[in-house]
Amino acid sequence: MNRNILEVTGLEKHFGGVHVTRNVHFSMEEGEQSAIIGPNGAGKSTFMNLLTGFHRPDGGKVVFAGRDITGLPPHKVARCGISRAFQVSSIFARMTVVENVRAAVHAQMRATFRLFAPARAIGAEETERVLALCAMEDKRELTAGELAQGDKKRLELAIALAGKPRLLFLDEPTAGMSIEEARSTMELVDRLNRELKLTVLFTEHDMEIVFNHARTLTLLHRGEIIVQGTPAEVRSNETAQKVYLGEHHA
C-alpha cells in the first residue's frame, strides 16, 4: 500500500529563458518531517510556490493525498489540506493573538464575514485548541505586533494550523531568531509532527537545525535534486559537501 501523501513527478518551471525547476521527482510519506536545502538561487522557494499554487508549473504533476492538485490556485490547495507559514507574515499586527487565531479559524470555516462580536462563540473551541497546541494561551490578549520574534513565529504557526492541514510547509522557520527562540520553535514543530502526525517540509539555512530536526533531506541545486537521503547520508555525500555543505562546515 502506497503511504505517500505527496507525489511530485517531472516538475518543471521556467521564467523567460531561465529554467528554475528541472524535472523534479519528490515524494513524502504521511507523518514525515523533511527539509529542503541548497544554496541561494537553488530553486527552493520556487519549488514550494509550485506545490502551493503560487506558481503554475510548465510541466509535471503534483498529487496530494491521491488528488491531482497541479496548477490549482492557492486557496484551493489550502482547502485540500496544505498550509504554509513564515515566508510572508500572515499576522494582523494590530489585532490580539486570540483575534488572529480566531480569524484564521473562521476563514477555515468560511465564516470570515462573522469575524467580530457577536461571532466570538463561532469557532471558539477550535481557537482554544490551536492556542493550546502552540502554547500561546498566556499571550492571548497581547497585540500581535508587540510580540517577540519567536512568539510571532509561534503565532504564524498557529494561524497555519487553524487551516487543519495534513501537510505543513515552513519557509526558514528560525530566520531572525535567537538560539533559544530557534530551539523552542523547532521543539514545537517536532511535537506537532509527532502528536498530530502532521507531515512537515521545511527549508532552512541553519545546518544544525536541519540535521537535528529533519529525518530526510533533499539538496536542490540549480533547480534540480542532486542528493536525497537521511541526514547522515547527505552529510557524508561528496557532491553535497562540494555543492553546499562545505561552506557550512557541516
Short mmCIF file of C-alpha atoms in Angstrom, two decimals:
data_model
loop_
_atom_site.label_atom_id
_atom_site.label_comp_id
_atom_site.label_asym_id
_atom_site.label_seq_id
_atom_site.Cartn_x
_atom_site.Cartn_y
_atom_site.Cartn_z
CA MET A 1 0.00 0.00 0.00
CA ASN A 2 1.35 3.41 -1.01
CA ARG A 3 1.68 5.64 2.06
CA ASN A 4 2.89 8.71 0.17
CA ILE A 5 0.82 11.79 0.94
CA LEU A 6 2.72 13.89 -1.62
CA GLU A 7 3.99 12.77 -5.00
CA VAL A 8 5.70 15.13 -7.42
CA THR A 9 6.75 13.88 -10.84
CA GLY A 10 8.69 15.67 -13.56
CA LEU A 11 8.03 19.16 -12.18
CA GLU A 12 9.25 21.95 -14.49
CA LYS A 13 9.22 25.74 -14.26
CA HIS A 14 10.96 28.44 -16.24
CA PHE A 15 10.75 32.21 -16.16
CA GLY A 16 11.56 33.57 -19.59
CA GLY A 17 14.65 31.70 -20.69
CA VAL A 18 15.69 30.71 -17.16
CA HIS A 19 14.93 27.13 -16.13
CA VAL A 20 14.39 27.31 -12.36
CA THR A 21 12.92 23.84 -11.74
CA ARG A 22 14.13 20.89 -13.77
CA ASN A 23 12.39 17.50 -13.89
CA VAL A 24 11.93 17.28 -10.11
CA HIS A 25 10.69 13.98 -8.69
CA PHE A 26 9.87 14.14 -5.00
CA SER A 27 7.64 12.32 -2.52
CA MET A 28 6.78 12.33 1.18
CA GLU A 29 5.17 9.73 3.38
CA GLU A 30 2.42 10.81 5.76
CA GLY A 31 3.91 11.87 9.11
CA GLU A 32 7.38 12.50 7.67
CA GLN A 33 9.45 15.53 8.67
CA SER A 34 11.82 16.55 5.91
CA ALA A 35 13.98 19.50 4.87
CA ILE A 36 14.93 21.00 1.53
CA ILE A 37 18.36 22.61 1.50
CA GLY A 38 20.51 24.29 -1.10
CA PRO A 39 22.40 27.48 -1.92
CA ASN A 40 20.63 30.75 -2.65
CA GLY A 41 19.05 30.54 -6.08
CA ALA A 42 18.77 26.75 -5.92
CA GLY A 43 15.01 26.89 -6.52
CA LYS A 44 13.71 26.10 -3.03
CA SER A 45 11.13 28.92 -2.91
CA THR A 46 10.02 28.25 -6.48
CA PHE A 47 9.52 24.58 -5.64
CA MET A 48 7.31 25.46 -2.66
CA ASN A 49 5.44 28.03 -4.76
CA LEU A 50 4.70 25.33 -7.32
CA LEU A 51 3.42 22.96 -4.64
CA THR A 52 1.17 25.58 -3.05
CA GLY A 53 -0.29 27.08 -6.21
CA PHE A 54 1.52 30.42 -6.24
CA HIS A 55 3.21 29.42 -9.50
CA ARG A 56 1.76 27.25 -12.25
CA PRO A 57 4.16 24.54 -13.40
CA ASP A 58 5.22 24.35 -17.05
CA GLY A 59 5.33 20.57 -16.83
CA GLY A 60 4.93 17.68 -14.43
CA LYS A 61 2.35 16.73 -11.85
CA VAL A 62 1.66 17.31 -8.14
CA VAL A 63 -0.53 14.74 -6.39
CA PHE A 64 -1.59 15.28 -2.76
CA ALA A 65 -3.49 12.63 -0.80
CA GLY A 66 -4.34 10.91 -4.06
CA ARG A 67 -5.70 14.06 -5.73
CA ASP A 68 -4.07 15.83 -8.68
CA ILE A 69 -3.61 19.43 -7.49
CA THR A 70 -1.31 20.54 -10.32
CA GLY A 71 -1.93 24.18 -11.14
CA LEU A 72 -4.71 24.71 -8.59
CA PRO A 73 -4.83 28.25 -7.11
CA PRO A 74 -3.52 28.72 -3.55
CA HIS A 75 -6.92 28.85 -1.81
CA LYS A 76 -7.94 25.53 -3.36
CA VAL A 77 -4.60 23.96 -2.44
CA ALA A 78 -5.15 25.13 1.14
CA ARG A 79 -8.61 23.57 1.21
CA CYS A 80 -7.06 20.26 0.18
CA GLY A 81 -5.07 20.27 3.44
CA ILE A 82 -1.80 22.09 2.73
CA SER A 83 -0.71 25.10 4.81
CA ARG A 84 2.37 27.27 4.56
CA ALA A 85 3.96 29.50 7.18
CA PHE A 86 6.72 32.05 7.59
CA GLN A 87 7.59 33.22 4.07
CA VAL A 88 5.21 36.16 4.23
CA SER A 89 3.71 37.12 7.55
CA SER A 90 0.03 36.32 7.85
CA ILE A 91 -0.29 38.21 11.14
CA PHE A 92 -2.63 41.18 11.62
CA ALA A 93 -0.29 43.31 13.73
CA ARG A 94 -2.96 45.45 15.38
CA MET A 95 -5.13 42.51 16.43
CA THR A 96 -4.56 40.41 19.53
CA VAL A 97 -3.19 36.88 19.42
CA VAL A 98 -6.61 35.34 20.03
CA GLU A 99 -8.22 37.58 17.36
CA ASN A 100 -5.60 36.48 14.82
CA VAL A 101 -6.19 32.80 15.53
CA ARG A 102 -9.97 33.27 15.58
CA ALA A 103 -9.80 34.99 12.16
CA ALA A 104 -7.86 32.04 10.76
CA VAL A 105 -10.32 29.56 12.26
CA HIS A 106 -13.24 31.50 10.77
CA ALA A 107 -11.53 31.55 7.38
CA GLN A 108 -11.15 27.78 7.56
CA MET A 109 -14.85 27.57 8.46
CA ARG A 110 -15.60 30.05 5.63
CA ALA A 111 -17.20 32.34 8.19
CA THR A 112 -14.97 35.39 7.70
CA PHE A 113 -17.99 37.66 7.37
CA ARG A 114 -18.81 36.90 11.02
CA LEU A 115 -15.35 37.74 12.35
CA PHE A 116 -16.15 40.19 15.14
CA ALA A 117 -18.54 40.03 18.10
CA PRO A 118 -21.15 38.64 18.41
CA ALA A 119 -19.33 35.95 16.45
CA ARG A 120 -16.82 35.21 19.21
CA ALA A 121 -18.56 31.98 20.06
CA ILE A 122 -18.16 30.73 16.49
CA GLY A 123 -15.11 28.52 16.32
CA ALA A 124 -14.26 29.25 19.97
CA GLU A 125 -13.41 25.64 20.78
CA GLU A 126 -11.12 25.31 17.75
CA THR A 127 -9.47 28.65 18.54
CA GLU A 128 -8.67 27.44 22.06
CA ARG A 129 -7.37 24.13 20.70
CA VAL A 130 -4.94 25.89 18.35
CA LEU A 131 -3.76 28.32 21.04
CA ALA A 132 -3.06 25.39 23.34
CA LEU A 133 -1.24 23.44 20.62
CA CYS A 134 1.17 26.33 20.18
CA ALA A 135 1.38 27.22 23.89
CA MET A 136 0.04 30.72 23.24
CA GLU A 137 -2.74 30.80 25.86
CA ASP A 138 -0.83 33.16 28.14
CA LYS A 139 -0.20 35.59 25.25
CA ARG A 140 -3.80 35.55 24.00
CA GLU A 141 -4.66 39.20 24.79
CA LEU A 142 -1.35 40.69 23.63
CA THR A 143 -1.28 42.72 20.43
CA ALA A 144 0.42 40.63 17.75
CA GLY A 145 2.69 43.46 16.57
CA GLU A 146 4.23 43.72 20.04
CA LEU A 147 5.27 40.07 20.30
CA ALA A 148 8.90 38.98 20.37
CA GLN A 149 10.17 37.41 17.15
CA GLY A 150 9.90 33.87 18.48
CA ASP A 151 6.32 34.44 19.63
CA LYS A 152 5.40 35.97 16.26
CA LYS A 153 6.62 32.81 14.54
CA ARG A 154 4.66 30.72 17.03
CA LEU A 155 1.54 32.76 16.20
CA GLU A 156 2.14 32.30 12.47
CA LEU A 157 2.37 28.58 13.11
CA ALA A 158 -0.95 28.72 15.00
CA ILE A 159 -2.55 30.57 12.08
CA ALA A 160 -1.30 27.89 9.68
CA LEU A 161 -2.62 25.13 11.95
CA ALA A 162 -6.06 26.76 12.06
CA GLY A 163 -6.48 25.52 8.49
CA LYS A 164 -6.30 21.94 9.80
CA PRO A 165 -3.54 20.93 7.40
CA ARG A 166 -2.25 17.43 6.77
CA LEU A 167 0.92 18.86 5.20
CA LEU A 168 2.70 21.93 6.55
CA PHE A 169 5.37 23.87 4.63
CA LEU A 170 7.71 26.05 6.69
CA ASP A 171 9.95 28.62 4.98
CA GLU A 172 13.04 29.38 7.08
CA PRO A 173 11.24 28.72 10.40
CA THR A 174 14.10 30.04 12.57
CA ALA A 175 15.16 33.07 10.49
CA GLY A 176 15.89 36.11 12.65
CA MET A 177 15.59 34.19 15.90
CA SER A 178 17.89 33.92 18.87
CA ILE A 179 19.34 30.47 19.58
CA GLU A 180 16.82 29.94 22.37
CA GLU A 181 13.86 31.05 20.20
CA ALA A 182 15.01 28.76 17.39
CA ARG A 183 15.31 25.80 19.75
CA SER A 184 11.86 26.43 21.21
CA THR A 185 10.25 26.84 17.78
CA MET A 186 11.72 23.63 16.39
CA GLU A 187 10.76 21.71 19.54
CA LEU A 188 7.19 22.86 18.88
CA VAL A 189 7.41 21.75 15.23
CA ASP A 190 8.75 18.35 16.36
CA ARG A 191 5.87 18.00 18.84
CA LEU A 192 3.23 18.89 16.24
CA ASN A 193 4.75 16.40 13.83
CA ARG A 194 4.79 13.70 16.49
CA GLU A 195 1.45 14.30 18.24
CA LEU A 196 -0.70 15.32 15.26
CA LYS A 197 1.08 13.02 12.78
CA LEU A 198 1.46 16.23 10.77
CA THR A 199 3.64 15.92 7.67
CA VAL A 200 6.23 18.74 7.70
CA LEU A 201 8.51 20.03 4.94
CA PHE A 202 10.80 22.94 5.75
CA THR A 203 13.58 24.98 4.17
CA GLU A 204 16.40 26.17 6.38
CA HIS A 205 19.92 27.57 6.05
CA ASP A 206 20.98 26.66 9.59
CA MET A 207 22.53 23.23 9.15
CA GLU A 208 22.43 22.48 12.88
CA ILE A 209 18.64 22.89 12.76
CA VAL A 210 18.43 20.77 9.60
CA PHE A 211 20.50 17.88 10.90
CA ASN A 212 18.80 17.87 14.30
CA HIS A 213 15.18 18.07 13.13
CA ALA A 214 14.79 16.58 9.65
CA ARG A 215 14.62 12.83 9.16
CA THR A 216 15.20 13.09 5.42
CA LEU A 217 16.97 15.75 3.36
CA THR A 218 16.73 16.88 -0.24
CA LEU A 219 19.51 19.02 -1.74
CA LEU A 220 18.44 21.28 -4.59
CA HIS A 221 20.99 22.87 -6.90
CA ARG A 222 20.09 24.97 -9.95
CA GLY A 223 16.55 23.69 -9.87
CA GLU A 224 17.47 20.01 -9.76
CA ILE A 225 17.52 17.47 -6.95
CA ILE A 226 21.08 16.21 -6.75
CA VAL A 227 21.13 14.36 -3.41
CA GLN A 228 18.40 12.81 -1.23
CA GLY A 229 18.71 10.71 1.90
CA THR A 230 18.98 10.67 5.66
CA PRO A 231 20.96 13.45 7.36
CA ALA A 232 23.90 11.06 7.79
CA GLU A 233 23.81 10.04 4.12
CA VAL A 234 23.65 13.62 2.89
CA ARG A 235 26.32 14.83 5.33
CA SER A 236 28.77 12.21 4.03
CA ASN A 237 27.91 12.68 0.35
CA GLU A 238 30.82 14.19 -1.63
CA THR A 239 28.54 16.02 -4.05
CA ALA A 240 26.57 17.56 -1.18
CA GLN A 241 29.79 18.67 0.51
CA LYS A 242 31.12 20.21 -2.69
CA VAL A 243 27.92 21.98 -3.73
CA TYR A 244 26.65 23.20 -0.38
CA LEU A 245 27.70 21.68 2.93
CA GLY A 246 31.37 22.60 2.74
CA GLU A 247 30.61 26.28 3.15
CA HIS A 248 28.55 25.47 6.25
CA HIS A 249 31.31 23.37 7.84
CA ALA A 250 28.84 20.51 8.21
#
